[in-house]
Coordinates of C-alpha atoms and ligand atoms in Angstrom, one line a residue:
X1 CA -99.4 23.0 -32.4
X2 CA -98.3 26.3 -33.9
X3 CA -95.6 28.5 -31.5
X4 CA -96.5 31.9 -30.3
X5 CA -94.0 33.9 -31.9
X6 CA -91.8 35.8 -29.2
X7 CA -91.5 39.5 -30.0
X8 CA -88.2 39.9 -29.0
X9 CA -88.3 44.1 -30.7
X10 CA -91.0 45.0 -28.3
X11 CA -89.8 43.2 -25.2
X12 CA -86.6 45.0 -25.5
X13 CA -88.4 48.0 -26.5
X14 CA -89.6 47.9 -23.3
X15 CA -86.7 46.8 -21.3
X16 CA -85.4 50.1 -23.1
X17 CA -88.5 52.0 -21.3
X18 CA -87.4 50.8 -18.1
X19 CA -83.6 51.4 -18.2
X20 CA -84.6 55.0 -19.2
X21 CA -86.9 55.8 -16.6
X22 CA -84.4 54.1 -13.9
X23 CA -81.3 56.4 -15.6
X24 CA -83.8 59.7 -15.3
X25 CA -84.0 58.8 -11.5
X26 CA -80.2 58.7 -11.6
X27 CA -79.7 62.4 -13.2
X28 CA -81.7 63.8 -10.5
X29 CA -78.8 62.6 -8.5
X30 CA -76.3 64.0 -10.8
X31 CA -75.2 60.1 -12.2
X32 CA -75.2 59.7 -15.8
X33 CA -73.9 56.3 -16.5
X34 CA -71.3 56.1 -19.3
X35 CA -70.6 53.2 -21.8
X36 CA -67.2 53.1 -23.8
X37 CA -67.3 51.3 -27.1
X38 CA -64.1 50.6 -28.9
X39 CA -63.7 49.6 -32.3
X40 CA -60.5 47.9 -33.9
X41 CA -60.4 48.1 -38.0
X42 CA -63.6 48.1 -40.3
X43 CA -65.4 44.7 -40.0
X44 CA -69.0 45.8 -41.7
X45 CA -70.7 44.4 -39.1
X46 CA -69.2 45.2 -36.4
X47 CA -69.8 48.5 -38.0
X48 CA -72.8 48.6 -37.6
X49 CA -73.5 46.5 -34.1
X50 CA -71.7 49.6 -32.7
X51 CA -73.5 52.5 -34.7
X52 CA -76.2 51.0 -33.0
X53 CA -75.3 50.2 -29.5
X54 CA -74.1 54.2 -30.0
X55 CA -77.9 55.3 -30.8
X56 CA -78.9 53.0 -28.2
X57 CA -77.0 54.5 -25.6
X58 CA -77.9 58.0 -26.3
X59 CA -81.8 57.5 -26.8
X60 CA -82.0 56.0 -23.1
X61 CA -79.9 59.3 -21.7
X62 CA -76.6 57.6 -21.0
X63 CA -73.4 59.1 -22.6
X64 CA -71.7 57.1 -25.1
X65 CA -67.8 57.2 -25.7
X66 CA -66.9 55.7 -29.5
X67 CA -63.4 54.9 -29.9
X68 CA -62.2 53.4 -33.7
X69 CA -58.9 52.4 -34.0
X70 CA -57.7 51.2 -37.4
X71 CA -56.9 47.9 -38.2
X72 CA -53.0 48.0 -37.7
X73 CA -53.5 49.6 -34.1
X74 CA -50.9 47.3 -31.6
X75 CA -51.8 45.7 -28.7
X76 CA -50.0 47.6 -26.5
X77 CA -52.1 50.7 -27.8
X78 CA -55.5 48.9 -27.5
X79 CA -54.0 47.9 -23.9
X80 CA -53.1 51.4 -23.3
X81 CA -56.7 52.6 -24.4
X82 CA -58.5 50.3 -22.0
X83 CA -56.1 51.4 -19.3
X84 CA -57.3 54.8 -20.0
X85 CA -60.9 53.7 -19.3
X86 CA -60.5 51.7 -16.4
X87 CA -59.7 55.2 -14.7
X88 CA -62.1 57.6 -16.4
X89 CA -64.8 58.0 -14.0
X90 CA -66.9 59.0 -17.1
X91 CA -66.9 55.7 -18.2
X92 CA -69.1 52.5 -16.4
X93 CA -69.1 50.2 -19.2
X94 CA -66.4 49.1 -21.8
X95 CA -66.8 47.3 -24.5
X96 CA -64.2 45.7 -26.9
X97 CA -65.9 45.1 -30.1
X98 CA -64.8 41.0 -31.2
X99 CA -63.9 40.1 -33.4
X100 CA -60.4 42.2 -32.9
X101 CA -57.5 42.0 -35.8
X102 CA -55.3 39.2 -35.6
X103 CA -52.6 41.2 -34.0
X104 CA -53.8 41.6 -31.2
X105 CA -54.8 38.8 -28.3
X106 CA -58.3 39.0 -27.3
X107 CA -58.1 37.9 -24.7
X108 CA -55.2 39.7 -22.7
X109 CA -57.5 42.8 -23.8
X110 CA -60.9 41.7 -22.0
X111 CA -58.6 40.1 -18.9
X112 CA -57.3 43.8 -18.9
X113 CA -60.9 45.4 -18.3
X114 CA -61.6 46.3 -14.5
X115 CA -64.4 43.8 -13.9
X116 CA -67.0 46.4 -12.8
X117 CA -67.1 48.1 -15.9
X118 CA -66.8 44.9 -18.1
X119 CA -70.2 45.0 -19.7
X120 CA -70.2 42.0 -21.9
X121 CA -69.4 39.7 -19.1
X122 CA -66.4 38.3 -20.6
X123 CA -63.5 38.9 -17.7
X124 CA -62.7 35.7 -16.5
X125 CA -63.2 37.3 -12.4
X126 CA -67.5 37.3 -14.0
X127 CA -67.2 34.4 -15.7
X128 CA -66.3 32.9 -12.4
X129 CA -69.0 34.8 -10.0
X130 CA -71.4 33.6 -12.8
X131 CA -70.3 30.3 -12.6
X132 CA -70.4 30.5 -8.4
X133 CA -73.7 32.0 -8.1
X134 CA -72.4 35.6 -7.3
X135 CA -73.3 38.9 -8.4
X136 CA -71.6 39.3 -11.3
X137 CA -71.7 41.1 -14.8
X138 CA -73.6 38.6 -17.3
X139 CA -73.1 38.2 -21.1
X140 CA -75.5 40.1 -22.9
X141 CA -77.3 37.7 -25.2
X142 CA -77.6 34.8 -22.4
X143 CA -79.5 37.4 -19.9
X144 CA -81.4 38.8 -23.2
X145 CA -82.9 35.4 -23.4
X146 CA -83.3 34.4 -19.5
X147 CA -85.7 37.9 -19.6
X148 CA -87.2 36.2 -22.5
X149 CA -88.0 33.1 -20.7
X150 CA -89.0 34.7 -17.3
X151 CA -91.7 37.1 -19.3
X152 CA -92.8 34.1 -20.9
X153 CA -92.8 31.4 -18.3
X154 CA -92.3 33.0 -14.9
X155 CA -90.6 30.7 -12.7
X156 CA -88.1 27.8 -14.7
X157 CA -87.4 25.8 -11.9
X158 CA -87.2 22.0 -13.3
X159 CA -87.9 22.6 -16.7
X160 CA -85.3 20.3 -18.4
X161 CA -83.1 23.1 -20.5
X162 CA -81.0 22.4 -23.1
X163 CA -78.5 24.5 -24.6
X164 CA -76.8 23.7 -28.1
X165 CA -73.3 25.4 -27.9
X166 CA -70.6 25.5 -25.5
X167 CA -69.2 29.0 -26.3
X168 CA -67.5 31.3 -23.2
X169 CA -69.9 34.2 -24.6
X170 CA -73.5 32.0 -25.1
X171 CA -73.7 28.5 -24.9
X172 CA -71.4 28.4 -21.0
X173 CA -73.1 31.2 -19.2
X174 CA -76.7 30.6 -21.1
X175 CA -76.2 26.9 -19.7
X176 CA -75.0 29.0 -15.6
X177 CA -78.1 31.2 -15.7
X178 CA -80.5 28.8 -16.1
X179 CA -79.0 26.5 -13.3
X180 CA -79.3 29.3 -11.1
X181 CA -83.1 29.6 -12.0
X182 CA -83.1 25.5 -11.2
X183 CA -83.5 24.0 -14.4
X184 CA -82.2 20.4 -15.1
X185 CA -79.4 22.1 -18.2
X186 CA -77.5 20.0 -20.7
X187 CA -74.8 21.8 -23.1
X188 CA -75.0 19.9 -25.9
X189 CA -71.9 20.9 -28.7
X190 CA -70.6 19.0 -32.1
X191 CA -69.7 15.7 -30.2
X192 CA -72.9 15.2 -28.3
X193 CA -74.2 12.0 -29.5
X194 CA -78.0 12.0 -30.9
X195 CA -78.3 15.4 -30.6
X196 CA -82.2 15.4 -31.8
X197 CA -82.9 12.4 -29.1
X198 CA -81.2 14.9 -26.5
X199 CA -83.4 18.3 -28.0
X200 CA -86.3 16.4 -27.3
X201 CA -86.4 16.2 -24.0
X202 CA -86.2 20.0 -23.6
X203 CA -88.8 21.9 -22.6
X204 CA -86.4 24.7 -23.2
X205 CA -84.3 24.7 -26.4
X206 CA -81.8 27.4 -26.9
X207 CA -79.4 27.4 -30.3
X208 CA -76.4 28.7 -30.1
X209 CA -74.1 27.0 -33.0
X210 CA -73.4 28.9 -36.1
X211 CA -75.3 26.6 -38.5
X212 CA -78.3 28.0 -40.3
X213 CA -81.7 26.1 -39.9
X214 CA -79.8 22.9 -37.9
X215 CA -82.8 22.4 -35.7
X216 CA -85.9 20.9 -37.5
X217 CA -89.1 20.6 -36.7
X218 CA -88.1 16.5 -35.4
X219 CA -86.0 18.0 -32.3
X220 CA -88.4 19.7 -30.7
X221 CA -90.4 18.6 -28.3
X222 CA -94.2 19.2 -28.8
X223 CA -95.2 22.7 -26.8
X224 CA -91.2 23.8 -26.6
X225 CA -89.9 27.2 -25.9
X226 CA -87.1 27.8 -28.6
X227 CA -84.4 30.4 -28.4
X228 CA -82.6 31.2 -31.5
X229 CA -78.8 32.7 -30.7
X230 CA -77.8 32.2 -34.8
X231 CA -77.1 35.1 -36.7
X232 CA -76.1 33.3 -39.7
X233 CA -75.7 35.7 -43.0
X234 CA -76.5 33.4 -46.1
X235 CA -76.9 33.6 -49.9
X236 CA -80.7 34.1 -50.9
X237 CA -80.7 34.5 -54.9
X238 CA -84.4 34.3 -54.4
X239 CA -84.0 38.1 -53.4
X240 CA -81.8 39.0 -56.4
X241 CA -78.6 38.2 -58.1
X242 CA -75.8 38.2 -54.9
X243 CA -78.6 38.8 -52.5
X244 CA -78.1 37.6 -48.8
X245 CA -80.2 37.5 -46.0
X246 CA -79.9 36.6 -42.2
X247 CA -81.2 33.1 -40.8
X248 CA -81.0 31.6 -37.1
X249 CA -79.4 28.1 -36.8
X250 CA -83.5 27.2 -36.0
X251 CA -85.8 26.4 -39.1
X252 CA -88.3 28.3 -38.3
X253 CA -91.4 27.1 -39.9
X254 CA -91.1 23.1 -39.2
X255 CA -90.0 24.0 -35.7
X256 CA -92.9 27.0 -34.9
X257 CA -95.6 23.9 -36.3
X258 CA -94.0 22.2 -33.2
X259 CA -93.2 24.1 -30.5
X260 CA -95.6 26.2 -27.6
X261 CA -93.0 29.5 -28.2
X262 CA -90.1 30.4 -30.7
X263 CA -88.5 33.3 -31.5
X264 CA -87.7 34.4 -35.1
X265 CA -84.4 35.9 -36.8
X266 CA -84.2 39.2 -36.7
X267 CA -86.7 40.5 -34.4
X268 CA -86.3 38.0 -31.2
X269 CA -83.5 37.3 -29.2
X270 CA -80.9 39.8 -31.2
X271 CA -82.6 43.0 -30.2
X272 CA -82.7 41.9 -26.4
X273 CA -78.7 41.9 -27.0
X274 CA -78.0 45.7 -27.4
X275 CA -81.1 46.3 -24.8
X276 CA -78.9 44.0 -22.2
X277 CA -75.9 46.1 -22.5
X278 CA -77.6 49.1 -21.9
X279 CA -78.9 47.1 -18.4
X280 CA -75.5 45.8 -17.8
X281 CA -74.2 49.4 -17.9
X282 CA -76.7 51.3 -15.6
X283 CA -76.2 47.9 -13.4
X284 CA -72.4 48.7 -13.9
X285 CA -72.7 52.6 -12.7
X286 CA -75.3 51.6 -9.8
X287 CA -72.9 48.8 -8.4
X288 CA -69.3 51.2 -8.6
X289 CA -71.2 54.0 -6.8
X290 CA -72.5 51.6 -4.1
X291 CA -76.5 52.5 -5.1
X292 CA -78.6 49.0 -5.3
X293 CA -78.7 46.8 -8.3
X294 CA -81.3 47.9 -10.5
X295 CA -84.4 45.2 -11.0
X296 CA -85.3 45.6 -14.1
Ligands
LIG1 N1 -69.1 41.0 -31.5 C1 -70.3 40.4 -31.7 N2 -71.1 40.3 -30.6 C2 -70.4 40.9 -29.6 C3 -70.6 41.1 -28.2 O1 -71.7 40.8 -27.7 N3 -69.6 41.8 -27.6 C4 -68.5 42.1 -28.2 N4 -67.6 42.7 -27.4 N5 -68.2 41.9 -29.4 C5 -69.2 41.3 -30.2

């Protein structure tokens, strides 16, 4: 078998479309939903992931607030900031670019976010809806790849899922969101034992690890969807001297002669990511005003 490649640029593309025409709707009401980005120090890529949430933002006729701190800013100032934002009514969405500087604990900052504007998903009060089955504010990459799946497959129920990773920000909530759309889910992490004997049974694979090109071509199961979460930066002297290049933790070409659907790195689940967080920010301004959740 060789996969159909999943075109994750033009699904969120279109997912784009969608959040636009529903935030045109909005202005007629006088709404403009609001996302607040905020930037500790001068991590490249987090340079860059928020130069382009920015664009993002803007192109789909929400307002965007940037907010760079430099590296040495205290906690109590980043705690202050957020405080600020919890009570702009400008602002729908905030988002704490991770990772922050060492400083400063994470976590007391996204605990310190007002739920209904935390647009990553991370607050622990989400976490738990998620986890209960109630309306909550979901992780941006996870629902990314659920929209994924449901363009792809329609309805999930009893596909057997499993997902590689037990992070708080993939791996838990990927593993929530497709027990809610009744799959059989596993989270599989660095202790499972026979971890290709366990990939096999999935008719849904998703990798979210850290290690480039883990999953061969032997894990999958024959016809497979497979969801690649890895953004792993790696050396590629084939490109030039001190050349580097981006790989999944999926190796693409023994797995695509295997599976029925995979998606590459870049270009398939990543650019669902920054579409998501527009979605969970018009969802965020929708919800606080009372209006319905958007279906998008
Ligand atoms: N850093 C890398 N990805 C993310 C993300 O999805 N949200 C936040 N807040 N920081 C990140």
């Amino acid at each position: 078998m060789t996969a159909a490649i999943i075109d994750g640029k033009a699904a969120a593309a279109a997912l784009r479309q969608r959040i636009g025409a529903r935030v045109g709707e909005l202005a007629k009401q006088g709404v403009t939903p609001g996302l607040a980005v905020v930037l500790v120090g001068e991590n490249p890529a987090s340079q860059v992931y928020v130069r382009s949430k920015a664009k993002q933002t803007v192109e789909a006729g929400m307002r965007s607030f940037e907010h760079k701190l430099p590296a040495d800013t205290s906690e109590q100032d980043l705690l202050a900031l957020v405080g600020r934002l919890n009570a702009d009514e400008a602002v729908d969405g905030i988002l704490v670019q991770l990772p922050l500087p060492a400083q400063i604990n994470a976590e007391l900052v996204l605990e310190a976010i007002d739920p209904r504007k935390d647009v990553d998903g991370f607050h622990p009060v989400n976490a738990g809806r998620l986890a209960s089955g109630a309306p909550s504010l979901v992780p941006c990459t996870p629902l990314g790849c659920l929209m994924l799946l449901r363009d792809l497959k329609g309805d999930l129920a009893g596909l057997e899922a499993v997902v590689i990773g037990r992070s708080n920000i993939v791996g838990k909530p990927m593993a929530a969101l497709l027990t809610a759309e009744s799959c059989t889910v596993t989270i599989a992490h660095s202790k499972t034992r026979d971890l290709p004997a366990v990939c096999r049974r999935a008719d849904i694979l998703v990798a979210a690890v850290g290690r480039p090109g883990m999953v061969t071509g032997d894990w999958v199961k024959p016809g497979a969807i497979v969801l690649d979460v890895g953004i792993n930066r790696v050396s590629a002297p084939e490109l030039g001297e001190g050349k580097t290049r981006i790989v999944g933790d999926v190796d693409f070409a023994s797995c695509a002669a295997v599976a029925g659907a995979i998606t590459p790195v870049p270009g398939g689940v990543g650019p669902m990511t920054i579409a998501c967080l527009l979605a969970n920010t018009l969802t965020a301004a929708c919800m606080r005003r009372g209006l319905p959740k958007p279906v998008l």
